[in-house]
Amino acid sequence: MNKKKEKIDNSSEIVQNKKARFDFELLEFFEAGIVLTGSEVKSMREKKANLVDGFCRIRGVEIFLENLHIIPYKNGGYANHPEVRPRKLLMHKKEIVKLDRQIKEKGLVLVATKAYFTEKQKIKIQIALAKPKKLYDKRE
């Protein structure tokens, strides 16, 4: 009568930005939590999101993810979310200040590379400090 619980791979990937590797030279990766509403989480569980144009913008000591498209949840009703809005990322203040300094000094950008679930079913966003490629770097 003992039922063994099979270990399920909970750290599954929701969406990946493949265009980022083509357009940018990714230098350093960071992990950040994201603030979402309930209907956004349900849509992300169904993998109905698009991260292709996603980038991060720093305002003061807060960091926001722009252009993350999350398709509205089909059973959301009146409490559904807008498809595109700035979403706050959760990072330590020291990390945000360090990123802001590097962006301003070296001319780098912050690009969202993938979104995934952790083992504790939290949604995390992987962002990368990136250097834009020139046109001749994209040939191959």
GROMACS .gro file of C-alpha atoms in nm:
model
  140
    1MET     CA    1   0.000   0.000   0.000
    2ASN     CA    2   0.299   0.228  -0.003
    3LYS     CA    3   0.286   0.452  -0.301
    4LYS     CA    4   0.617   0.595  -0.404
    5LYS     CA    5   0.602   0.952  -0.516
    6GLU     CA    6   0.793   0.995  -0.835
    7LYS     CA    7   1.020   1.291  -0.843
    8ILE     CA    8   0.880   1.534  -1.095
    9ASP     CA    9   1.112   1.781  -1.269
   10ASN     CA   10   0.963   2.096  -1.120
   11SER     CA   11   1.240   2.325  -1.237
   12SER     CA   12   1.086   2.333  -1.581
   13GLU     CA   13   1.141   2.605  -1.832
   14ILE     CA   14   0.843   2.819  -1.926
   15VAL     CA   15   0.980   3.029  -2.209
   16GLN     CA   16   1.321   3.108  -2.358
   17ASN     CA   17   1.450   3.405  -2.558
   18LYS     CA   18   1.652   3.247  -2.840
   19LYS     CA   19   1.682   3.578  -3.024
   20ALA     CA   20   1.893   3.720  -2.739
   21ARG     CA   21   2.190   3.496  -2.820
   22PHE     CA   22   2.173   3.603  -3.185
   23ASP     CA   23   2.147   3.977  -3.122
   24PHE     CA   24   2.366   4.009  -2.812
   25GLU     CA   25   2.688   3.877  -2.664
   26LEU     CA   26   2.574   3.755  -2.321
   27LEU     CA   27   2.836   3.833  -2.058
   28GLU     CA   28   2.692   3.765  -1.712
   29PHE     CA   29   2.370   3.598  -1.592
   30PHE     CA   30   2.149   3.689  -1.294
   31GLU     CA   31   1.841   3.531  -1.141
   32ALA     CA   32   1.549   3.746  -1.029
   33GLY     CA   33   1.204   3.683  -0.889
   34ILE     CA   34   0.907   3.850  -1.055
   35VAL     CA   35   0.591   4.012  -0.918
   36LEU     CA   36   0.285   3.865  -1.093
   37THR     CA   37  -0.090   3.857  -1.042
   38GLY     CA   38  -0.284   3.532  -1.004
   39SER     CA   39  -0.409   3.517  -1.362
   40GLU     CA   40  -0.056   3.582  -1.491
   41VAL     CA   41   0.078   3.286  -1.293
   42LYS     CA   42  -0.196   3.060  -1.432
   43SER     CA   43  -0.111   3.169  -1.787
   44MET     CA   44   0.260   3.107  -1.722
   45ARG     CA   45   0.178   2.755  -1.597
   46GLU     CA   46   0.014   2.693  -1.936
   47LYS     CA   47   0.333   2.831  -2.100
   48LYS     CA   48   0.144   3.113  -2.272
   49ALA     CA   49   0.413   3.377  -2.260
   50ASN     CA   50   0.654   3.539  -2.505
   51LEU     CA   51   0.991   3.675  -2.397
   52VAL     CA   52   1.144   3.762  -2.736
   53ASP     CA   53   1.144   4.141  -2.693
   54GLY     CA   54   1.196   4.135  -2.316
   55PHE     CA   55   1.446   4.378  -2.165
   56CYS     CA   56   1.503   4.532  -1.822
   57ARG     CA   57   1.494   4.896  -1.723
   58ILE     CA   58   1.629   5.034  -1.394
   59ARG     CA   59   1.435   5.316  -1.226
   60GLY     CA   60   1.603   5.438  -0.910
   61VAL     CA   61   1.682   5.125  -0.709
   62GLU     CA   62   1.405   4.916  -0.868
   63ILE     CA   63   1.428   4.701  -1.179
   64PHE     CA   64   1.140   4.637  -1.418
   65LEU     CA   65   1.094   4.383  -1.696
   66GLU     CA   66   0.946   4.542  -2.008
   67ASN     CA   67   0.779   4.374  -2.310
   68LEU     CA   68   0.703   4.039  -2.149
   69HIS     CA   69   0.386   3.923  -2.326
   70ILE     CA   70   0.165   3.704  -2.108
   71ILE     CA   71  -0.153   3.600  -2.286
   72PRO     CA   72  -0.463   3.663  -2.068
   73TYR     CA   73  -0.592   3.357  -1.883
   74LYS     CA   74  -0.893   3.211  -2.062
   75ASN     CA   75  -1.096   3.165  -1.738
   76GLY     CA   76  -0.980   3.492  -1.584
   77GLY     CA   77  -1.304   3.689  -1.622
   78TYR     CA   78  -1.308   4.050  -1.510
   79ALA     CA   79  -0.990   4.010  -1.302
   80ASN     CA   80  -0.770   3.935  -1.603
   81HIS     CA   81  -0.440   4.113  -1.651
   82PRO     CA   82  -0.320   4.335  -1.938
   83GLU     CA   83  -0.105   4.145  -2.187
   84VAL     CA   84   0.196   4.379  -2.175
   85ARG     CA   85   0.290   4.589  -1.873
   86PRO     CA   86   0.611   4.662  -1.680
   87ARG     CA   87   0.663   4.390  -1.420
   88LYS     CA   88   0.880   4.445  -1.116
   89LEU     CA   89   1.176   4.213  -1.065
   90LEU     CA   90   1.296   4.117  -0.719
   91MET     CA   91   1.671   4.155  -0.669
   92HIS     CA   92   1.898   4.279  -0.393
   93LYS     CA   93   1.970   4.651  -0.390
   94LYS     CA   94   2.347   4.592  -0.419
   95GLU     CA   95   2.298   4.387  -0.736
   96ILE     CA   96   2.074   4.651  -0.892
   97VAL     CA   97   2.322   4.930  -0.816
   98LYS     CA   98   2.607   4.719  -0.960
   99LEU     CA   99   2.407   4.652  -1.279
  100ASP     CA  100   2.309   5.017  -1.313
  101ARG     CA  101   2.673   5.123  -1.286
  102GLN     CA  102   2.785   4.873  -1.551
  103ILE     CA  103   2.507   4.975  -1.789
  104LYS     CA  104   2.595   5.344  -1.764
  105GLU     CA  105   2.973   5.302  -1.782
  106LYS     CA  106   3.018   5.031  -2.044
  107GLY     CA  107   2.711   5.078  -2.264
  108LEU     CA  108   2.567   4.734  -2.187
  109VAL     CA  109   2.202   4.630  -2.178
  110LEU     CA  110   1.994   4.393  -1.963
  111VAL     CA  111   1.812   4.127  -2.164
  112ALA     CA  112   1.569   3.866  -2.033
  113THR     CA  113   1.687   3.523  -2.150
  114LYS     CA  114   1.443   3.275  -1.993
  115ALA     CA  115   1.163   3.224  -1.743
  116TYR     CA  116   1.131   2.904  -1.542
  117PHE     CA  117   0.979   2.741  -1.233
  118THR     CA  118   1.203   2.654  -0.939
  119GLU     CA  119   1.163   2.338  -0.733
  120LYS     CA  120   0.944   2.534  -0.489
  121GLN     CA  121   0.714   2.636  -0.778
  122LYS     CA  122   0.834   2.997  -0.782
  123ILE     CA  123   0.867   3.174  -1.115
  124LYS     CA  124   1.216   3.313  -1.179
  125ILE     CA  125   1.351   3.520  -1.465
  126GLN     CA  126   1.708   3.482  -1.587
  127ILE     CA  127   1.847   3.813  -1.708
  128ALA     CA  128   2.179   3.869  -1.877
  129LEU     CA  129   2.414   4.162  -1.894
  130ALA     CA  130   2.475   4.183  -2.266
  131LYS     CA  131   2.675   4.369  -2.526
  132PRO     CA  132   2.496   4.435  -2.859
  133LYS     CA  133   2.652   4.262  -3.160
  134LYS     CA  134   2.746   4.450  -3.472
  135LEU     CA  135   2.587   4.357  -3.803
  136TYR     CA  136   2.900   4.178  -3.925
  137ASP     CA  137   2.908   3.967  -3.605
  138LYS     CA  138   2.567   3.817  -3.688
  139ARG     CA  139   2.667   3.670  -4.024
  140GLU     CA  140   2.738   3.316  -3.913
   0.00000   0.00000   0.00000
